[in-house]
Every structure is written in structure tokens, then in C-alpha cells.
PDB file of C-alpha atoms in Angstrom:
ATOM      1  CA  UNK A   1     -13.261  16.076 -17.005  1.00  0.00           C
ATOM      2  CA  UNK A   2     -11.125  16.250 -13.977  1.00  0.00           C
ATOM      3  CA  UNK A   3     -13.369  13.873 -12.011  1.00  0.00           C
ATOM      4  CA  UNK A   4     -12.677  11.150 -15.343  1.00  0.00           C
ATOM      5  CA  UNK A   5      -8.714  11.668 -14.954  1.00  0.00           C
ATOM      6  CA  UNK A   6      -9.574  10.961 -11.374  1.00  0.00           C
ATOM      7  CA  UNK A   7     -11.341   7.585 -12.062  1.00  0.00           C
ATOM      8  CA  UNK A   8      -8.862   6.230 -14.595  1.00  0.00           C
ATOM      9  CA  UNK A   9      -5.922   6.925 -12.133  1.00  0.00           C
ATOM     10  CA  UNK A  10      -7.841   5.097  -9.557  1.00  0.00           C
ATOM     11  CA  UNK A  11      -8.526   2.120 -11.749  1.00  0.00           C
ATOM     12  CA  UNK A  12      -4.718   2.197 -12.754  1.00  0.00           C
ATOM     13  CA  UNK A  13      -3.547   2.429  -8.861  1.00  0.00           C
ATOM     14  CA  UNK A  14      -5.997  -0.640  -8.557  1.00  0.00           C
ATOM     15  CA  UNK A  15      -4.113  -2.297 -11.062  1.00  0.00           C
ATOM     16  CA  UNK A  16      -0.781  -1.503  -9.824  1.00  0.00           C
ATOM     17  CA  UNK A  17      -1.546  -2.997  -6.573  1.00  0.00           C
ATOM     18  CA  UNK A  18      -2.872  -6.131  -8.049  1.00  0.00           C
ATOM     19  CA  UNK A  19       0.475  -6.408 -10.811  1.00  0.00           C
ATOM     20  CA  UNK A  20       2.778  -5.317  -7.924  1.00  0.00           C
ATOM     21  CA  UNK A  21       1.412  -8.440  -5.744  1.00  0.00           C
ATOM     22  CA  UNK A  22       2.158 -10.901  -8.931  1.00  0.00           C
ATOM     23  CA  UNK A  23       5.472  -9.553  -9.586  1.00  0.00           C
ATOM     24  CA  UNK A  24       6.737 -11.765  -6.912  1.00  0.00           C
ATOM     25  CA  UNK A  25       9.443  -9.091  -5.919  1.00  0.00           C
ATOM     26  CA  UNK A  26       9.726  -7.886  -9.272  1.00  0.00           C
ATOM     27  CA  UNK A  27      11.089 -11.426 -10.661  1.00  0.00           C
ATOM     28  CA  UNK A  28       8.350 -11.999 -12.546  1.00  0.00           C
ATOM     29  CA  UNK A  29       9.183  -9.832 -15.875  1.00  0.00           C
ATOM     30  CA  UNK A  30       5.237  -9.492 -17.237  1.00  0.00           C
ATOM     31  CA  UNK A  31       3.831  -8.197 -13.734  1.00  0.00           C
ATOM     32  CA  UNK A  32       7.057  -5.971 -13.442  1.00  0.00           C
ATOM     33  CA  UNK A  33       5.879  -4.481 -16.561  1.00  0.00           C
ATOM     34  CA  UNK A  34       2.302  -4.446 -16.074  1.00  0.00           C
ATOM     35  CA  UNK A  35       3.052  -2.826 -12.265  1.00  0.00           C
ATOM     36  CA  UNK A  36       5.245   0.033 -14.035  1.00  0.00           C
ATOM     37  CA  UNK A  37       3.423   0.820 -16.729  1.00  0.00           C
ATOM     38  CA  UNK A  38       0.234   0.780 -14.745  1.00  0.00           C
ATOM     39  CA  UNK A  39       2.211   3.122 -12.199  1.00  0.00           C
ATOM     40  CA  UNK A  40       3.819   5.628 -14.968  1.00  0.00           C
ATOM     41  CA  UNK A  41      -0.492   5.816 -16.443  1.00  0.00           C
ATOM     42  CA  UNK A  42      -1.758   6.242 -13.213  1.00  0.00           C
ATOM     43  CA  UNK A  43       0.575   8.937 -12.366  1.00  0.00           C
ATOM     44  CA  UNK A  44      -0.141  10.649 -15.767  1.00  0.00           C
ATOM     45  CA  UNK A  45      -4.289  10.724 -14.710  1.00  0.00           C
ATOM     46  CA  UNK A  46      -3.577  12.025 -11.632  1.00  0.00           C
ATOM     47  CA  UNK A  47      -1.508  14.833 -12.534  1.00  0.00           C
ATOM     48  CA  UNK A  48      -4.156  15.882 -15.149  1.00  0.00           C
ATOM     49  CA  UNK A  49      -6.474  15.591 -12.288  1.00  0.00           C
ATOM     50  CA  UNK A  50      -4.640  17.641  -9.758  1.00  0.00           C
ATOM     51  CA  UNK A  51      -5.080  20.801 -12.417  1.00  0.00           C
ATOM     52  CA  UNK A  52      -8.201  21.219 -11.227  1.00  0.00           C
ATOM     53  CA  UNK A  53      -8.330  19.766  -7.183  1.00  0.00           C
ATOM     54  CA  UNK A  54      -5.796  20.724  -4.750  1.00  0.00           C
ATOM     55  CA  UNK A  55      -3.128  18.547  -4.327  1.00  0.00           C
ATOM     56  CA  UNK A  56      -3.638  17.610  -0.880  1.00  0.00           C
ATOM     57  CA  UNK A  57      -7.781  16.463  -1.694  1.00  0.00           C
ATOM     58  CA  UNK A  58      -6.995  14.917  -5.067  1.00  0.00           C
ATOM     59  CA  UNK A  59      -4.190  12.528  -3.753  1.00  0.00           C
ATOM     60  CA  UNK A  60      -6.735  11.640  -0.843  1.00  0.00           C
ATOM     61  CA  UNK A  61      -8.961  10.779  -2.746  1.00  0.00           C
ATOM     62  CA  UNK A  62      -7.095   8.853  -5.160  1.00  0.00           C
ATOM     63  CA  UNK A  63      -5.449   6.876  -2.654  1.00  0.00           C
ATOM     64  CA  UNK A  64      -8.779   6.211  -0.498  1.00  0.00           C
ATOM     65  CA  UNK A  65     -10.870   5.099  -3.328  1.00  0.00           C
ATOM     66  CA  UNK A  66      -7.881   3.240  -4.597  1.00  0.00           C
ATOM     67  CA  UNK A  67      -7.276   1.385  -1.337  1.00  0.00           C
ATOM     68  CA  UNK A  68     -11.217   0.716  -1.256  1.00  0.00           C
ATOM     69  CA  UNK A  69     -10.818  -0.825  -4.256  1.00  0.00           C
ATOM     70  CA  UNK A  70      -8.728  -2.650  -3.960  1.00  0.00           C
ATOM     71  CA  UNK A  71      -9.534  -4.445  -0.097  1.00  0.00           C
ATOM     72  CA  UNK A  72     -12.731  -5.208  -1.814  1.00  0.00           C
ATOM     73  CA  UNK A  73     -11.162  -6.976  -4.895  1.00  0.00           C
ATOM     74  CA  UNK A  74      -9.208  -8.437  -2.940  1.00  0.00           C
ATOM     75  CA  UNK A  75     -12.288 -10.027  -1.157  1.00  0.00           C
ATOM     76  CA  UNK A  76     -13.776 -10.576  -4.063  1.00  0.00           C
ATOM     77  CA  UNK A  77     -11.136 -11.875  -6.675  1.00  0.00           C
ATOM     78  CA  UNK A  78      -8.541 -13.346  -3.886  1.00  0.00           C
ATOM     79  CA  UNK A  79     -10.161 -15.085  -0.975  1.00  0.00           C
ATOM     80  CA  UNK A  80      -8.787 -12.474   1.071  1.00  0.00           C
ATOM     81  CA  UNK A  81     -10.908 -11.804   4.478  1.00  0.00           C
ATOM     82  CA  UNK A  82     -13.333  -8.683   4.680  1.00  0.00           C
ATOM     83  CA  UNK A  83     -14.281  -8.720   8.332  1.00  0.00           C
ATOM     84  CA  UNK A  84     -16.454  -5.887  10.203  1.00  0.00           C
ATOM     85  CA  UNK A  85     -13.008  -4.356  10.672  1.00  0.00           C
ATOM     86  CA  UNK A  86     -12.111  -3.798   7.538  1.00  0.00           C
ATOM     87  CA  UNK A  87     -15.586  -2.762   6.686  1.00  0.00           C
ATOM     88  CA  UNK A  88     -15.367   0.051   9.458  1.00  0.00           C
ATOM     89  CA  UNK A  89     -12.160   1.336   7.876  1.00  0.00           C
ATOM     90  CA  UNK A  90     -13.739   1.437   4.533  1.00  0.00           C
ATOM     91  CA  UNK A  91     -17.067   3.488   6.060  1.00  0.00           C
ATOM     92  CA  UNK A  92     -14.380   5.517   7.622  1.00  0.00           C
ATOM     93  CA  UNK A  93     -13.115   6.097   4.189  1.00  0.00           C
ATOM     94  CA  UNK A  94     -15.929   6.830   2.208  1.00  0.00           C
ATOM     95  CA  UNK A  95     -16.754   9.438   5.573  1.00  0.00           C
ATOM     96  CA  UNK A  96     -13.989  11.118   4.741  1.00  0.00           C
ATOM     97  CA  UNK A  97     -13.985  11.039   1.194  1.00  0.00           C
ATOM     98  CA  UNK A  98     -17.618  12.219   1.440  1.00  0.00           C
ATOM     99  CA  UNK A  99     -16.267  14.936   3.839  1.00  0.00           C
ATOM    100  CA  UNK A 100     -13.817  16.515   1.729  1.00  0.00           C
ATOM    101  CA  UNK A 101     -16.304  16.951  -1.318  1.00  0.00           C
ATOM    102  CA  UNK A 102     -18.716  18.592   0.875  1.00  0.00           C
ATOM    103  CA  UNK A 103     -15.880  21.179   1.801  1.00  0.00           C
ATOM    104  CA  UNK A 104     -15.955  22.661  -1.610  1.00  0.00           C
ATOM    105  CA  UNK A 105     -14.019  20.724  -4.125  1.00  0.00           C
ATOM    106  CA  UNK A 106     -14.257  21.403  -7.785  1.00  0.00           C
TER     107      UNK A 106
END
């Protein structure tokens, strides 16, 4: 169950990002919302996730597979460039990510 609280507070952070950069500064009142609320449910999933990982490997890997997520929508849904850069960074990522479940996580 822990690794589904994980997932849904990585789809939320995704969504935070993407509300947060249409909330034009927070002056936009329906981002603003959707960036909060997104924020306070992410939040929620990861603390029910961090009952079962350590705190230091759950919030890695909630904010790596977050901020994979969301370069790669942002490729996808935004025009925004994904050169062999940013691809390196993301295999460096998943490495690491990949890493820290092989060291024993639940």
C-alpha cells in the first residue's frame, strides 16, 4: 500500500508543478487553488507513505520521480526542450532511484 500512497503523491507533486506554472504568480485564482490543493493532497500521500520508508528514501524518491515527471511532460505537453542533457540527468535519476531500492527499502 505504501508504494500506492507513493504514486498518488507523485502524480499530485506533478500536478502542483504544472498548476504552480499557470498561477502566473499566484494571480490567477483557479491555478492558485488547483496548486494548493494539489500541494495540501500530495503532502497527505506522502506522509502515509513515509510510515513505512524512511524519511530520507521516501522524499527522494518522491521528488526524483516527481521531477522526472514532470521534465518529460513538460516535453511532451509544453514544447519545452529535452536534450541529451536533460536525458543524462534523468538516467542519473532513475540510477539513483534504482540504487536506493536495491539498498533494502520496504
Amino acid at each position: 500500500m505504501h508504494w500506492l500512497h507513493l504514486a498518488i503523491a507523485v502524480i499530485f507533486e506533478i500536478t502542483v508543478a504544472i498548476a504552480a506554472g499557470k498561477a502566473e504568480g499566484f494571480t490567477n485564482r483557479r491555478w492558485t487553488i488547483a496548486t494548493l490543493l494539489s500541494g495540501a493532497i500530495a503532502t497527505y500521500f506522502l506522509s502515509k507513505a513515509l510510515l513505512t520508508f524512511d524519511v530520507g528514501v521516501g522524499y527522494a524518491l518522491w521528488t526524483s520521480v516527481a521531477g522526472i515527471g514532470i521534465t518529460v511532460l513538460g516535453a511532451l505537453l509544453f514544447g519545452q526542450r529535452l536534450n541529451w542533457r536533460k536525458a543524462l540527468g534523468i538516467a542519473v535519476v532513475i540510477a539513483g532511484v534504482v540504487g536506493l531500492q536495491l539498498s533494502g527499502v520496504a
